[in-house]
Amino acid sequence: MATVPLTDAVQPRRAPASEPLRRFLQVARGAGLRVSAAEGIDAARAVQLIGYSDRAILKDTLALILAKTPDEKVVYDETFDLYFQRSEFTERPPPPQSARPQPNTPPGSPPSEAEANASGPPLSELLMGEDSAALATAMEMAANEAGVENIRYFTQKNRYVRQILERMGLKEIEREITLLRAQETPEAQARAQALDDAMERLWDAARDFVERSLLLFARGETEQMRERILKQARLENVDRRDLERMRILVRQIAKRLATRYSRKRRRKQRGQLDVRRTLRRNMAWGGIPFLTTWKYKQLDKPRVMVLCDVSGSVAWVAEFLLMLIYSLNEVLADVRAFAYTSTMSEVSDILENRTIDDAISHIMTTIGFGSSNYGSSLEDFEAGWTCDVTNKTSIIILGDARGNGTDPRTEILARIANRAKRVIWLNPEYRSSWGTGDSDMYRYAPYCNMVRVCASLNDLERVVTDLLEKDS
Amino acid sequence: MQTSEQRNPQDIIPSIDAVEAGLSSVGYIPTRQISTAIYIAHHLRKPILVEGPAGVGKTELAKSVASWLDLPLIRMQCYEGLDESKALYEWKYGKQLLYTQILRDKVSALIGETDSLAHALDRLHSFGDVFFSKNFLEPRPLLRALEQPRGAVLLIDEIDKSDQEFEAFLLEILSDYQVTIPEIGSVTATVPPIVLLTSNSTRDLGDALKRRCLHLHIGFPDEKLEARIIASRVPGIEARLLAQLVSFVQQLRVLDLKKLPSVSESIDWARVMVLMHTAVLAEDIVRETLNVLLKFESDIEAASKQVAEIARKAQQAVVMSN
């Protein structure tokens, strides 16, 4: 597109994206905005309409086209400011494309002296001169040649810094400094020292520049990678500093599931004519059934009781499971939560009356982190709450089934399972360690409709999707 | 108001400033972003998807654009189960039935002299699709918007309430300003309407829909803008009371409430104040009328603890010069 010749006579309807815009779109994609080709064309047309002169209007305009959710608007705002802050965008004639080397020159092949000198005055003059803008421009140009927009990971930082400096004439400066030092005259020494200091500053500036570019071009990619890793990580291993990000991920999952399952609460029953409604609908033309109405089956929202082990190692998973379940209140009816270590207690009230993060930390501090006894916990549950278990209730039990050698009381689980619609057991341990040591998993398993390993966010999402899917 | 000579679509909205002036003239104070959106949407011929909390003037924007440009406003309220027979067109079954009854004699006269069934059918065919023509078509909002000779403002309200299938059905009209009626063919707009879709984000809209639209997010206005909006909607209000009122509402929005008071609520509240001849925002009056601003019992309870302090701060608000 950018190669379409633009003549004054022809005003093309679909303008070729101008260079700054094209680069900005690339930056926006790097930052995680999903900009389609069609949106790129729209952006080009809009920019053609309003021009670059008023930065505020330009920002508003591109925001209309490129950012389509509140989250994206935030990312967009940051990206726009970062990008158009850069000195590169000051009106400067585009350098001739043909005279430049390919941007993707492999590292370690320094440009020839001719090239380095061709792009402007020699570096030493720039360094000693007062014109910092010229230096910045030179750095921008060198960075473009080095292809800094392809940077993706922080490990590439040093490589790009070196490449930029080499393109600006690092070799020549070093040679000059060595020569000056060899001369042993006071002026030469002083000049060498000054050049050395200036070089030091230039290194810092280049490092700074590459860091900003990394922020600009690679943020989206880095975030995506981190999120992918976090979703697969075992919840107990998740670092404390990633907690906030995990919470955001849980909310995202909940939102996705909620939108997918909140709508279809009715399903057509194939082939069953709703006679009453059909007649009513066709009254206008004498009851001749032009339009037919079919019977619907009302689908129940799943009723859920969650029994969470909040002892030791399981506690982390409990936190995320509760968070996910409670973020899904749109699609679940009547969620009740229980926490247990050796006794069972209902925590629904705490979860409903406080914000979710606050409630969970409250539960963990008051009940959590003891040693677990499944038998007595189940006994408590049967005594207190079995009367509320109906054939519409799905019971989710989260625990590693390690009762520290206490009586597992499997017969209680059997009775509960008889009453409930189904029992799902989530175990954060790997399948290979079930049944080893004090694990009673295989004793409980026969009474459960489903036993699943549940250790990462991905597992959690799969389990809850099953819960929603099987009920409808 | 624009005069009727300016019919040429390119002339209606010459600049962003014109949008701002035009909307202000009909009592809608737009932000720069809103004016830009209307301007761009008009020139790129793209629909605008307006999102934001309830009561910030999403629907009002469409109404104001229509009254500024003196175009008919065609509004389609979305709900679950909305389908094309309610959104696009419907055959007038009753009329068709009635006509076949009335015309029975004519038809028998017409085909009476034919001797075979095939011949009779040929005769009927020569009259074309009499009963499936535009005369028997009941245009619903979408079709009406396309048929307006001078163009129109089409408001598709609360698109998030409709089903996903309906969203997909809208794609044709949003990208090409045309709809397809199987019995007749495609109907293309004579003058493309200005289309505004609003959403309260109760569900995420599809990417295909979002891609075809400009996305405008209207949030709560800042203090200065809100004062201007209220001043334009409630002309009788005193400057001092206005400043205090706006300051109060702005402070209320910082609290952790279920439903934050919106612009429409603060306008209502301002009207109440004017009606009660209030000169100063006193604490007891605020307490009595808090239910105009806050719509949940728990919110009123939560806020009433801090009313005294907020009201005191609001009383110190200085009159802003516009």
Short mmCIF file of C-alpha atoms in Angstrom, two decimals, chain A residues 13 34 36 38-39 42 45-46 49-50 57 60-61 63-65 67-70 73 255 259 263-264 285 291 330, chain B residues 16 32-33 36-37 39-40 43-44 46 51 80 93 97 162-165 203-204 207 210-211 213-217:
data_model
loop_
_atom_site.label_atom_id
_atom_site.label_comp_id
_atom_site.label_asym_id
_atom_site.label_seq_id
_atom_site.Cartn_x
_atom_site.Cartn_y
_atom_site.Cartn_z
CA ARG A 13 -10.23 7.53 -1.75
CA ARG A 34 -5.93 -5.66 17.68
CA SER A 36 -7.25 -5.09 11.52
CA ALA A 38 -9.74 -2.53 7.50
CA GLU A 39 -9.27 -0.42 10.60
CA ASP A 42 -10.15 3.73 8.13
CA ARG A 45 -8.80 7.98 5.66
CA ALA A 46 -9.55 9.72 8.93
CA LEU A 49 -9.45 14.13 6.64
CA ILE A 50 -8.16 15.86 9.76
CA ILE A 57 -7.91 15.86 17.62
CA ASP A 60 -9.40 11.48 19.66
CA THR A 61 -9.87 10.43 16.07
CA ALA A 63 -9.06 6.45 19.51
CA LEU A 64 -12.44 6.16 17.80
CA ILE A 65 -11.06 3.78 15.24
CA ALA A 67 -9.46 1.27 20.59
CA LYS A 68 -12.77 -0.48 21.10
CA THR A 69 -12.96 -1.33 24.78
CA PRO A 70 -12.19 0.69 27.92
CA LYS A 73 -8.52 2.92 25.41
CA LYS A 255 -16.40 -12.47 32.20
CA THR A 259 -21.14 -13.75 28.48
CA ARG A 263 -27.89 -15.83 27.35
CA LYS A 264 -29.07 -19.27 26.39
CA TRP A 285 -55.61 -14.56 9.66
CA LEU A 291 -46.26 -18.86 11.70
CA GLU A 330 -24.75 -13.93 36.67
CA ILE B 16 -15.54 19.74 14.01
CA ARG B 32 -14.34 17.56 21.89
CA GLN B 33 -14.31 13.80 21.54
CA THR B 36 -14.87 14.62 16.56
CA ALA B 37 -16.75 11.34 16.49
CA TYR B 39 -17.58 14.62 12.25
CA ILE B 40 -15.50 11.57 11.41
CA HIS B 43 -17.31 11.83 6.52
CA LEU B 44 -16.17 8.22 6.66
CA LYS B 46 -19.37 4.83 9.53
CA GLU B 51 -20.70 3.07 25.21
CA GLU B 80 -33.98 -10.11 23.74
CA TYR B 93 -50.69 -10.48 6.08
CA LEU B 97 -55.73 -11.76 2.88
CA SER B 162 -30.37 -8.06 21.66
CA ASP B 163 -29.26 -11.54 20.67
CA GLN B 164 -26.02 -12.37 18.97
CA GLU B 165 -27.87 -13.43 15.83
CA ARG B 203 -22.42 -8.13 27.41
CA ASP B 204 -19.42 -7.93 25.12
CA ASP B 207 -15.65 -8.14 17.07
CA LYS B 210 -17.07 -3.39 16.66
CA ARG B 211 -14.82 -3.42 13.65
CA CYS B 213 -18.11 1.02 13.97
CA LEU B 214 -16.27 3.93 15.42
CA HIS B 215 -16.09 3.41 19.14
CA LEU B 216 -17.00 6.35 21.33
CA HIS B 217 -16.83 6.04 25.08
#
